[in-house]
mmCIF file of C-alpha atoms in Angstrom:
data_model
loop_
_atom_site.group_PDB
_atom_site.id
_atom_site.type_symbol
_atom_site.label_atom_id
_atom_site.label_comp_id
_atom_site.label_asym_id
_atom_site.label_seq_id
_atom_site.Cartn_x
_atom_site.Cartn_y
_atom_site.Cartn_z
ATOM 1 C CA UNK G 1 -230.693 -74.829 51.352
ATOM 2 C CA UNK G 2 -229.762 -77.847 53.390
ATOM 3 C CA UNK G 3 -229.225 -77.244 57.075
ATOM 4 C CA UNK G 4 -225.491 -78.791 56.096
ATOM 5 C CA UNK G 5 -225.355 -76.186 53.257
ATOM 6 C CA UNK G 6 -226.650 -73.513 56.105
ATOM 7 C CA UNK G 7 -224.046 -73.969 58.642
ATOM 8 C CA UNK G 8 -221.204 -74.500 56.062
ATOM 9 C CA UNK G 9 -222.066 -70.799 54.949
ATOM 10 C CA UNK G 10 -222.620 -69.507 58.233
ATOM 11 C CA UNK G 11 -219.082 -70.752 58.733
ATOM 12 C CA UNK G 12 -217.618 -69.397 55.965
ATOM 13 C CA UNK G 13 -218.995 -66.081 56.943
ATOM 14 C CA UNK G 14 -217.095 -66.374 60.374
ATOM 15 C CA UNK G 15 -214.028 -67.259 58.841
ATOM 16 C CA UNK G 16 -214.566 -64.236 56.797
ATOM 17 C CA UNK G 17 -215.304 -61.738 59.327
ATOM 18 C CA UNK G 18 -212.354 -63.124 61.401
ATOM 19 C CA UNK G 19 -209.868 -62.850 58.621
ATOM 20 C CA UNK G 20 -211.207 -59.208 57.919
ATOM 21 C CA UNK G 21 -211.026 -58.217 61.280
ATOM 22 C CA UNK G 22 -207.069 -59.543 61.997
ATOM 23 C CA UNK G 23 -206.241 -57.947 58.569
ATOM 24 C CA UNK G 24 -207.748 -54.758 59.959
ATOM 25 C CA UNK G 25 -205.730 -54.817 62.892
ATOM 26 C CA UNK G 26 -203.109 -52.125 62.474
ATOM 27 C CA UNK G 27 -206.186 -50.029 60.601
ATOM 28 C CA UNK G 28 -206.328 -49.081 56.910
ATOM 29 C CA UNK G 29 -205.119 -46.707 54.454
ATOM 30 C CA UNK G 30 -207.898 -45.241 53.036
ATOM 31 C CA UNK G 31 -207.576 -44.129 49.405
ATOM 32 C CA UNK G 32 -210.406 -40.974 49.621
ATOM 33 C CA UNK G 33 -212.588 -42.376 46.724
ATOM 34 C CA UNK G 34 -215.427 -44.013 48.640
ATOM 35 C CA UNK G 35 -216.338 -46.082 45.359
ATOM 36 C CA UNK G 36 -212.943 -47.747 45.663
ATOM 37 C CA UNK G 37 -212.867 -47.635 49.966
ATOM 38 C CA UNK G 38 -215.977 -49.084 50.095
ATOM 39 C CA UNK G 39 -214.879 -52.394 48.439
ATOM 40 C CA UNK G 40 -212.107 -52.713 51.092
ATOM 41 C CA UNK G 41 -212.994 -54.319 54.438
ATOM 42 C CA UNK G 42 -212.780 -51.383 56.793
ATOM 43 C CA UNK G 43 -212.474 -48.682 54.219
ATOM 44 C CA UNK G 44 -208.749 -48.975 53.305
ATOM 45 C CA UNK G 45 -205.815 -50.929 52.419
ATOM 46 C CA UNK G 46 -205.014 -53.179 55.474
ATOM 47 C CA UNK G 47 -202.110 -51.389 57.201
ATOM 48 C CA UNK G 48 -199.377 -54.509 58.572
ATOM 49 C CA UNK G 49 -200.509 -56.743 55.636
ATOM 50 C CA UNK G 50 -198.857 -57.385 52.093
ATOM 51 C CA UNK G 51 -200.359 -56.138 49.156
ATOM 52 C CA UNK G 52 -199.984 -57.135 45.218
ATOM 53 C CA UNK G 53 -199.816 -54.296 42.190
ATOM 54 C CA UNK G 54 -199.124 -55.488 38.306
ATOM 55 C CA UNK G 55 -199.419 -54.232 35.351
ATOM 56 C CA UNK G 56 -202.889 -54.979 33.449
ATOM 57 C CA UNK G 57 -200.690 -55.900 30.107
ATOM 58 C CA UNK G 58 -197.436 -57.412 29.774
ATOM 59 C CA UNK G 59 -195.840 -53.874 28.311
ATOM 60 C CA UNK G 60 -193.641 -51.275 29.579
ATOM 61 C CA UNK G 61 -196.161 -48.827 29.801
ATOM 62 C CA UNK G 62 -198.774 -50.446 32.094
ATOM 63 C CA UNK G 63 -195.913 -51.961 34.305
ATOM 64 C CA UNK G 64 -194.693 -47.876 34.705
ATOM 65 C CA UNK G 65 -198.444 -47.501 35.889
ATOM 66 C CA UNK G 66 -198.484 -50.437 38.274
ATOM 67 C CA UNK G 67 -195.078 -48.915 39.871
ATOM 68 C CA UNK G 68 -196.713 -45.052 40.331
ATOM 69 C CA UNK G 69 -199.696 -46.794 41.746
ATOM 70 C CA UNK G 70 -197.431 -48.495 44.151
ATOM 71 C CA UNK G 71 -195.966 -44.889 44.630
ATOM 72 C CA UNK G 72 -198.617 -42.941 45.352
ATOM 73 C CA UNK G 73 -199.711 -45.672 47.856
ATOM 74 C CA UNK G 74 -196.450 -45.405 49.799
ATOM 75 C CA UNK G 75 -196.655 -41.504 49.064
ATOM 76 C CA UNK G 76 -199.654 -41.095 51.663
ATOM 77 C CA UNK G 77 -198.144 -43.495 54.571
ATOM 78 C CA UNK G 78 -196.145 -41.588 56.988
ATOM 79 C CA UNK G 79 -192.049 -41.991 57.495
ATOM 80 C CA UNK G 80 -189.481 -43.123 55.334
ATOM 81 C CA UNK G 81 -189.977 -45.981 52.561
ATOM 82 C CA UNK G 82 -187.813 -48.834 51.622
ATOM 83 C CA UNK G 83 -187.725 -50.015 47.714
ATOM 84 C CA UNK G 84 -186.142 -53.288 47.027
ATOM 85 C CA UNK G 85 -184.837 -53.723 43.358
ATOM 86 C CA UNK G 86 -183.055 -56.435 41.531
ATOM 87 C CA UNK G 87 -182.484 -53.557 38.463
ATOM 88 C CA UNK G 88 -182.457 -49.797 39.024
ATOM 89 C CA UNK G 89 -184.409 -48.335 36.386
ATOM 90 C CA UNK G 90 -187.169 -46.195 38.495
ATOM 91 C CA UNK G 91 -187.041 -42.225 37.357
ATOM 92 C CA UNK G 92 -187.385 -40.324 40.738
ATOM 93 C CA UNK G 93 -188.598 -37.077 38.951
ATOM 94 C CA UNK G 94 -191.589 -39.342 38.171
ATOM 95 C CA UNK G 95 -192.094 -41.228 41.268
ATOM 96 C CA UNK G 96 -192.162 -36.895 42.916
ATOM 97 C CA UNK G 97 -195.220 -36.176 40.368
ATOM 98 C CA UNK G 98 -197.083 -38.861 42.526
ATOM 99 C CA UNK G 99 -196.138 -37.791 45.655
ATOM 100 C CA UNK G 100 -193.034 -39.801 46.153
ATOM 101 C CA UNK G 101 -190.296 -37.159 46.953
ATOM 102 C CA UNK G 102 -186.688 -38.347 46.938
ATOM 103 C CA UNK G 103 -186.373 -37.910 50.517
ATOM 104 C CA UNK G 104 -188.210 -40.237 51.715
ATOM 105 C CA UNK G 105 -186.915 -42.631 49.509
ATOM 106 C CA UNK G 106 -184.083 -45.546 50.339
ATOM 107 C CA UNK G 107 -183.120 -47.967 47.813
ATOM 108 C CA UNK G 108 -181.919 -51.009 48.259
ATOM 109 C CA UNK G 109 -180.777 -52.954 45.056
ATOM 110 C CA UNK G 110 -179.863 -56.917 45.923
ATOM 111 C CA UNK G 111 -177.982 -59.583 43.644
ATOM 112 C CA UNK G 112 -181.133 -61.498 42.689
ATOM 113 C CA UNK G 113 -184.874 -62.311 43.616
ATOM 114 C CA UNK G 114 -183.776 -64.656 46.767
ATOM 115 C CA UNK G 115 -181.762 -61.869 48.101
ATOM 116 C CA UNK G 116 -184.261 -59.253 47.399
ATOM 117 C CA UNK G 117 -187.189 -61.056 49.409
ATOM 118 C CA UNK G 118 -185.283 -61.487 52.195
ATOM 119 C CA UNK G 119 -184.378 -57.734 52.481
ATOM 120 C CA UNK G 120 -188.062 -57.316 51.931
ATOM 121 C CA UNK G 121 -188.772 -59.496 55.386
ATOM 122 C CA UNK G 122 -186.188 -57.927 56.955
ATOM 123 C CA UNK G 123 -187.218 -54.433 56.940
ATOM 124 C CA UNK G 124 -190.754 -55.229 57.556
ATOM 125 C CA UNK G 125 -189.235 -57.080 60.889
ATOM 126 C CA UNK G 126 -187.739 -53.759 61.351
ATOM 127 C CA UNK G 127 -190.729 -51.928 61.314
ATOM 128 C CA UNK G 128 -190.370 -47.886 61.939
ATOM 129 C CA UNK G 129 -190.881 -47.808 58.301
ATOM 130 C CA UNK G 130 -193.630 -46.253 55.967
ATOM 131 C CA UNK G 131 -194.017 -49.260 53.888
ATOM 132 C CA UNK G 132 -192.102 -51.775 51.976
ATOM 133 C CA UNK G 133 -192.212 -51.678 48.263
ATOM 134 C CA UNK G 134 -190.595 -55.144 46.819
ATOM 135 C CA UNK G 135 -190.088 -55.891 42.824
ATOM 136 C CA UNK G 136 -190.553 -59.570 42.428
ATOM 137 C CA UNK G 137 -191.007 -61.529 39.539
ATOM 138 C CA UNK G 138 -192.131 -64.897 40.950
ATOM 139 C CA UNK G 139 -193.679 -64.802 44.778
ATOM 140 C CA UNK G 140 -194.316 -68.052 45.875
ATOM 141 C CA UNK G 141 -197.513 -68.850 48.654
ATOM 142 C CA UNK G 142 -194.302 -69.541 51.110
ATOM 143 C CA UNK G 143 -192.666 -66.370 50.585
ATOM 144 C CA UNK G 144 -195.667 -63.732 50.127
ATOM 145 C CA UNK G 145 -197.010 -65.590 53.813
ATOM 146 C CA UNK G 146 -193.398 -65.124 55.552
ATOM 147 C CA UNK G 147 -193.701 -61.481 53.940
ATOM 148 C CA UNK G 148 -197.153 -60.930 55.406
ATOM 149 C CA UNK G 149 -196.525 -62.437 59.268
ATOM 150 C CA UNK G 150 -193.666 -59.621 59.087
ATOM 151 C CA UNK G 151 -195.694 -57.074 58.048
ATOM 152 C CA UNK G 152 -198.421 -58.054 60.363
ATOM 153 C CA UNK G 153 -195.934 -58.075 63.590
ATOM 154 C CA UNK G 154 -194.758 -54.621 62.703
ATOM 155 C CA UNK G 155 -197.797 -52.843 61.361
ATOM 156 C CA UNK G 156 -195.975 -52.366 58.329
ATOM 157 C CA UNK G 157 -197.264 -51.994 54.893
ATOM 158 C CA UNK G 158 -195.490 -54.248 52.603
ATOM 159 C CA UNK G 159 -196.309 -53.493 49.302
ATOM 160 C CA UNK G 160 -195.037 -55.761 46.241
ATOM 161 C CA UNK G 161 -195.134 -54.748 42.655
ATOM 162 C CA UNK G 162 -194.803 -57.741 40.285
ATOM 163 C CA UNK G 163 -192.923 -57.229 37.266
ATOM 164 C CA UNK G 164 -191.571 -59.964 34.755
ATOM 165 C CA UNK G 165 -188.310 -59.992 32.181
ATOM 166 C CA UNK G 166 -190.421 -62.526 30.208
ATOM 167 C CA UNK G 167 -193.892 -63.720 29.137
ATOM 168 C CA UNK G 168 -193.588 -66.775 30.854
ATOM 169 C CA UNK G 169 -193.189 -65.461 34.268
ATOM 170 C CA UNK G 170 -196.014 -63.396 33.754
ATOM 171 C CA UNK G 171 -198.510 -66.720 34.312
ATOM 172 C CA UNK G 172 -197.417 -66.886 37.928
ATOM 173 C CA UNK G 173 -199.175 -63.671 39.121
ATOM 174 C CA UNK G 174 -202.360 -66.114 38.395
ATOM 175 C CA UNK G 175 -201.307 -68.168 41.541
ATOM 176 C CA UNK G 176 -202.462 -68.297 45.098
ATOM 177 C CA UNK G 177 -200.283 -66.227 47.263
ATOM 178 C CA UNK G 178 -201.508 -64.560 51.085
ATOM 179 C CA UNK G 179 -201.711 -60.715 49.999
ATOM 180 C CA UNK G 180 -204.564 -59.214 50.924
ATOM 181 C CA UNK G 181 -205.492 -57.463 47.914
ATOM 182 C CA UNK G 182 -204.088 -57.946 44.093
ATOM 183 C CA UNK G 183 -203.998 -54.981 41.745
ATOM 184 C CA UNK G 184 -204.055 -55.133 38.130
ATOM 185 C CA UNK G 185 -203.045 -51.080 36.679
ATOM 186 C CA UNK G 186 -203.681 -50.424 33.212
ATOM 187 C CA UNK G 187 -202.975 -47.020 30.982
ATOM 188 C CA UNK G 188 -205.594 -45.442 29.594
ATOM 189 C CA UNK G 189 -205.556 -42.015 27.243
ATOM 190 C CA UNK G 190 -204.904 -38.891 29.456
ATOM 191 C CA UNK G 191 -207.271 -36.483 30.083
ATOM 192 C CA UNK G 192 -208.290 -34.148 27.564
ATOM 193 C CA UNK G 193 -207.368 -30.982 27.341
ATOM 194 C CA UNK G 194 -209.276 -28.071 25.677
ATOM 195 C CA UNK G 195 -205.870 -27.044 24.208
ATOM 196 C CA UNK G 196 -202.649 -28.936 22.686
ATOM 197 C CA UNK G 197 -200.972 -30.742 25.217
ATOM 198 C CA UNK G 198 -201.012 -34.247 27.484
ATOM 199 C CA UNK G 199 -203.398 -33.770 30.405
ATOM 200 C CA UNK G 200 -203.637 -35.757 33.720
ATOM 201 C CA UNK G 201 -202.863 -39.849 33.266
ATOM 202 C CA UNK G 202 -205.606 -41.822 33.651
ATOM 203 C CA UNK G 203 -205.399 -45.556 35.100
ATOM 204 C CA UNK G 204 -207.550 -48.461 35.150
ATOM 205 C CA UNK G 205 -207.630 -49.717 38.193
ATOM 206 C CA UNK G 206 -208.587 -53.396 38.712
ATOM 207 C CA UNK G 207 -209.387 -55.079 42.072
ATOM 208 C CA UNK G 208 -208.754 -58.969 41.338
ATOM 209 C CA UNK G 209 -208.586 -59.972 44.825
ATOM 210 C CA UNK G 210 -209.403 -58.724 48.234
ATOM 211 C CA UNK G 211 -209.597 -60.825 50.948
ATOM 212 C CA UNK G 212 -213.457 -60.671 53.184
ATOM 213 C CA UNK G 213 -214.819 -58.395 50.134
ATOM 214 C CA UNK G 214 -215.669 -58.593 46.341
ATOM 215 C CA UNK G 215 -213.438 -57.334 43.172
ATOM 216 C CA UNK G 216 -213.930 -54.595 41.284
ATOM 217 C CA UNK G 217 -212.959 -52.338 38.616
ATOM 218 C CA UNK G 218 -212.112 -48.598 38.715
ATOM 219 C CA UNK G 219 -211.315 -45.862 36.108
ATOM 220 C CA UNK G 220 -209.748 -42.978 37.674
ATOM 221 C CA UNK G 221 -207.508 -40.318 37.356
ATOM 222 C CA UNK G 222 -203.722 -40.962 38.328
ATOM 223 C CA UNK G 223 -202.015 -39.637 41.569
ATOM 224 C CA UNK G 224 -201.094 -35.764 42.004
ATOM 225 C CA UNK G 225 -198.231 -34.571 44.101
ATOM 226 C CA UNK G 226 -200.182 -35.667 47.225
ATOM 227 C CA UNK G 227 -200.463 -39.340 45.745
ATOM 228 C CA UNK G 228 -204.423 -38.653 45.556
ATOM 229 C CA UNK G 229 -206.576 -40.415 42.772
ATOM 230 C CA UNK G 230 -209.654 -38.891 41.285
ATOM 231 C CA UNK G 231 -212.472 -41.223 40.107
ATOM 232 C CA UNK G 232 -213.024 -40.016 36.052
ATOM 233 C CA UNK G 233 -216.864 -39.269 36.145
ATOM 234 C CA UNK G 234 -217.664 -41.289 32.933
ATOM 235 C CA UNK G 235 -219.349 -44.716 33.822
ATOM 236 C CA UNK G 236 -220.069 -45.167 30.094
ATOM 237 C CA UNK G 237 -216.139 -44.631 29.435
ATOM 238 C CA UNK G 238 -215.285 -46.430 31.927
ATOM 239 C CA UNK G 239 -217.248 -49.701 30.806
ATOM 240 C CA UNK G 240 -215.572 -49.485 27.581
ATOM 241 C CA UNK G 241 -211.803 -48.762 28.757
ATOM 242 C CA UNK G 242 -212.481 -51.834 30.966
ATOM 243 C CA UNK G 243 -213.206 -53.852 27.260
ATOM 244 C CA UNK G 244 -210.210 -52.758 26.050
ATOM 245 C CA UNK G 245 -207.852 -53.099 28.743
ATOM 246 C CA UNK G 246 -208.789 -56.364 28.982
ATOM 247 C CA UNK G 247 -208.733 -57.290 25.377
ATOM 248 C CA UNK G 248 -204.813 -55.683 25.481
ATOM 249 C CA UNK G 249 -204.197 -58.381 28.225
ATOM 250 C CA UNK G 250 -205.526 -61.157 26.372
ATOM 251 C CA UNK G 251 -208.441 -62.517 28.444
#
């Protein structure tokens, strides 16, 4: 290596370290897996920083998966939670089975996607809250930075859960955008049971971006009533889930 080469990656390691560091600021929400909290700078999700969930396919069912991710998430922050909506269509029953409870819950439904991110900067400006949870279908580099300097100022979490009416808004989750980390959540067969019945979801849980750190994949066991995840103790099944997940999302 050059000594140009050298000091250009001894920068970029700064600029790293720096970035981790300010993201860190307002410390992390840890999930309790160290596979997964050892992939996040500082052991956690950045607390006062926006975050990115999706579904891993373009269907209803892995978009419902992305949205109880989001949940259990919010579930384990402390205070009450804000969820912006253009359409209200979340069951509350369900969002209770990941530790969501109704209580703690405020909706706030808005006219259209330009009204909806602006409620979602304004109650991160707020603060006082829990988190954020926005449903956007488009989220410019503009719009997801004003949403993270709000977050940041109030120690917020500001989580955003991208969901599209269409295939074609579904390419736009490919671009740039200031979130910390990006989330892809697929469905995978529950757990089985030794006797008839549906056991515990399972989720795979895919790390596409995280700012100062590397991505990842995961294969774990959906939220309980305490919005804690349990890593499924396959590797082997995990490895292939990740094949098909991926071949159901068409890259």
């Amino acid at each position: 290596m050059s000594t140009h080469d050298q000091r250009l990656a001894e920068l970029r390691d700064r600029v790293r370290k720096i970035e981790g560091a300010k993201a860190r600021g307002h410390g992390v929400l840890p999930f309790g897996i160290s596979e997964i909290d050892a992939r996040l700078p500082g052991g956690g999700l950045a607390l006062g920083a926006l975050h990115e969930f999706a579904g891993g396919g373009n269907g209803a069912v892995d978009g419902a998966a992305s949205a109880l991710f989001t949940a259990g998430v919010a579930a384990r922050t402390k205070g009450m939670i804000l969820w912006c909506v253009v359409r209200q269509d979340l069951f509350a029953p369900a969002l209770a089975q990941v530790g969501l409870k109704p209580g703690r819950v405020v909706y706030v439904e808005a006219g259209n996607e330009q009204e909806l991110l602006a409620c979602f900067e304004d109650a991160l400006n707020h603060g006082g809250l829990g988190a954020v949870i926005g449903e956007v279908a488009k989220l410019s580099m503009t719009a997801s930075r004003r949403l993270h300097l709000a977050a940041e100022r109030s120690g917020t979490l500001a989580l955003a859960i991208r969901r599209w009416r269409r295939q074609t808004e579904a390419a736009d989750f490919g671009q740039p955008t200031a979130s910390v980390t990006r989330w892809r959540i697929s469905a995978l067969p529950s757990v089985a049971l030794p006797v008839p019945g549906v056991g515990r979801a399972r989720w795979l849980l895919e790390l596409i971006r995280v700012r100062s750190g590397e991505s990842a994949d995961f294969e774990v066991e959906a939220c309980d009533r305490e919005g804690l995840m349990a890593l499924s103790p396959d590797p082997a099944q995990r490895a292939a889930n990740a094949h098909l997940a991926r071949r159901k999302a068409g890259y």
